[in-house]
Each structure stands twice: as structure tokens, then as C-alpha cells.
Amino acid sequence: MTTRDTDWDGVRLHVVTGKGGTGKTTVAGALALALASGGKKVLLMEVEGRQGIAQLFDVPPLPYAERRIAIAAGSPSGQGGDVFALVADPESALVEYLEMFYSLRHAGTAMTKLGVMDFATTIAPGLRDVLLTGKAAEAVRRKDASRPGGRVYDAVVMDAPPTGRIGRFLNVTAEVSGLAKVGPIRGHADSVQKVIRSPQTVVHFVTVLEEMPVQETLDGIAELRELDAIRPGGIIVNMARPLALPPDELEAASEGVLDFDQLALGLKAAGLDDSLGLAAGLAAELSEQARTALAQDVQSQRLAAAGQPCYKLPWISDGMDLAGLYRLAASLRSQGAA
Ligand SMILES: Nc1ncnc2c1ncn2[C@@H]1O[C@H](COP(=O)(O)OP(=O)(O)OP(=O)(O)O)[C@@H](O)[C@H]1O
Ligand SMILES: [Mg+2]
């Protein structure tokens, strides 16, 4: 097995956030595949209970149990790795926590799932989050002496809540402290925070090159920087559709200054009738696309100014499927993200 330097060597918990719909689940899946390549073992975790991972990997709905869902591409010199998935919900995590820490198997089973849910939602909203982040922290720390590195998983990737909620979701000590100043819950929250606030954990932001999601990304990074020691990670620009024109032509096209006759001649040479009419339509389309591309450049520059590593993932034009997902994983790897 070969090792190579990546931007996130030493990181074992990758939290993936971003504005809704920008591709958090897709990018988290691609990142898990990328991190697993070359014989690694990675856990991909979902916390919002929508079975997005099962859909993405085209497998049946996932239970609260760790299942292998994919084999990563091998490196030239080594074998592939394994991606496991887990759909974590706070109710199951609470039952498991009670069993593990108090041997309260009976309490766990006697409390109906509904009762546990009432407890976790109405009494203690902050507790929901600490149970979910706690499950991730537990997976990060879980030991296996037979593996290189001594851990069950080389990395854990979390498909996390969106940017608007990520700060509160991760900053669980503050959220729980009103609830429990001392005692086992506080102790649990503190030990989870040790993982979240260590250099082992980073928060990646997925965005598309539009004003709103870019603003949310910049706000999210600023928010994390204010929360002591929760580290922003990479910025992953998803669904990028670059327009392959040199800068001066791009500028000209955006202003509608196109060599119209040239365009018409080209179309005529291609044997198309009504080359003038077609050229007009094509010119309008091209200048529209050029304006979009220029606006995207502005957003790219705003993101670059945030000072975090940036990655670009292409728009998969024929629809997202497993092959597309492996392509995104390879792209993340070639850019040094994994
Ligand atoms: N690079 C890409 N190319 C093409 N389609 C993509 C790409 N990335 C994501 N998609 C598609 O965009 C849609 C949204 O992606 P995804 O579900 O990953 O976003 P999300 O941020 O997790 O959304 P939500 O906020 O609902 O959880 C999906 O249909 C997905 O297949
Ligand atoms: Mg999602």
C-alpha cells in the first residue's frame, strides 16, 4: 500500500456542509470513495435521515448499522478500499449510548423508541446533536489493533446539516451546557468536543458558483473561525461548467461583440441553411453563456480570497450515477483532496 501526501493528511473526521441542494451528499460520497482508494477503510455517515446515501450508491435503504456499500478504485500499485455507510438517527444513538455507558440494556428496550424520541426532541434539542456528533466521534476513535494505524476506520465522512445549521450542530458543548453542567451527559459532550475541536476534524464547504451559496460558504467559514478551534477545510465548487474561451474572447462574447459574419460563414460551410438566422441565435446564446462564465469568475475569486484550499468538480452532464460518482472521486484525488 502506498501513501502519498494529500491536503488533509492527519484528518480523520471530514464534515461536509454547504447550502441545500449544492451537492453535499454527492460530494460526501465522492470524498469517501476518494479517501478509501488504495486500501483504506472509510465510514460515510448520514445524519438527516433521508436515505440520500442509499440513493446515491444505488443500494436498498440503510439501517442503523455499518454496511459496506462500495469498493473504491485501486491505486496503480495497490488494491481498492472499502466504503461503509451508516444512517445515524438520534433515537438509535441514544439507545446505543445508554447500553454502552450504563449497561442499561433494559432501560433502552423498555423505553419505547417513541419515548426516547420525545426525550431527545422535546426535552433536549441540543442532545440530538451531541448524540449524532458523538456517534461520529466514537467511529473515529474505535480501535482495531489488527489494522495499520490501529483504528477500525482510516477516516469518517459526515454528510452534515446545511451551512445555516452547521455551527450550532458542531458546537455542542455550548448547546448542552445549559442542559447539563456536570454529570455523564456533560462528560460525553466534552469528549465529543475533543474530537471535533482537534486537528483530526475539518469542515468542508460545498458550493456552486452563484452569489447566494458562495455568500453562505463565506459566512459559514467566518462562523467556524469564531467558534474556537473548529477548523474550516476545503471549498468544493460543484457542478462547474467552464466555457472554453480565452479571456479576451470571453469578454467580447459577453458584450455581444462577436464576429457575426465569421459565425455565419462557418455555419454555411457546415452546410446549414439559414446560416444568418442560426448565427444570430448562436451568438445570443454564446454571449449569455459568456456573461454567466464571467459572473462565475467573480464568485471564484471571492472564494479564493477565503484562503482555504479550493477544488472544482465538473457537472456530470449525463446525470449522476455510480460512474459519475467515481469520476468525481478521481477528480478529488487528482486535486490532492484525498
Ligand atoms: N457534479 C454534479 N453533476 C451533476 N449533477 C450533480 C452533481 N452534483 C450533484 N448533482 C445532482 O444535484 C442534485 C443535488 O445533489 P445532492 O443531493 O448531493 O445535494 P445536497 O446538497 O445533498 O441536497 P440536500 O440539501 O437536499 O441534502 C442531485 O440530483 C445530484 O444528483
Ligand atoms: Mg443531501
Tab-separated table of N, CA and C and ligand atoms in Angstrom, residues 24-26 50 52 159, ligand 2:
chain	number	residue	atom	x	y	z
A	24	LYS	N	-24.060	18.352	-1.303
A	24	LYS	CA	-23.389	17.850	-0.089
A	24	LYS	C	-23.296	16.328	-0.075
A	25	THR	N	-24.448	15.678	-0.305
A	25	THR	CA	-24.481	14.215	-0.230
A	25	THR	C	-23.600	13.602	-1.319
A	26	THR	N	-23.691	14.143	-2.517
A	26	THR	CA	-22.898	13.642	-3.640
A	26	THR	C	-21.400	13.809	-3.363
A	50	ARG	N	-32.528	10.855	5.501
A	50	ARG	CA	-33.312	10.902	4.261
A	50	ARG	C	-32.876	9.870	3.243
A	52	GLY	N	-30.239	9.536	1.595
A	52	GLY	CA	-29.571	10.099	0.427
A	52	GLY	C	-28.397	9.248	-0.020
A	159	ASP	N	-22.030	13.414	6.023
A	159	ASP	CA	-22.933	14.233	5.214
A	159	ASP	C	-23.754	15.043	6.221
B	2	MG	MG	-28.143	15.777	0.919
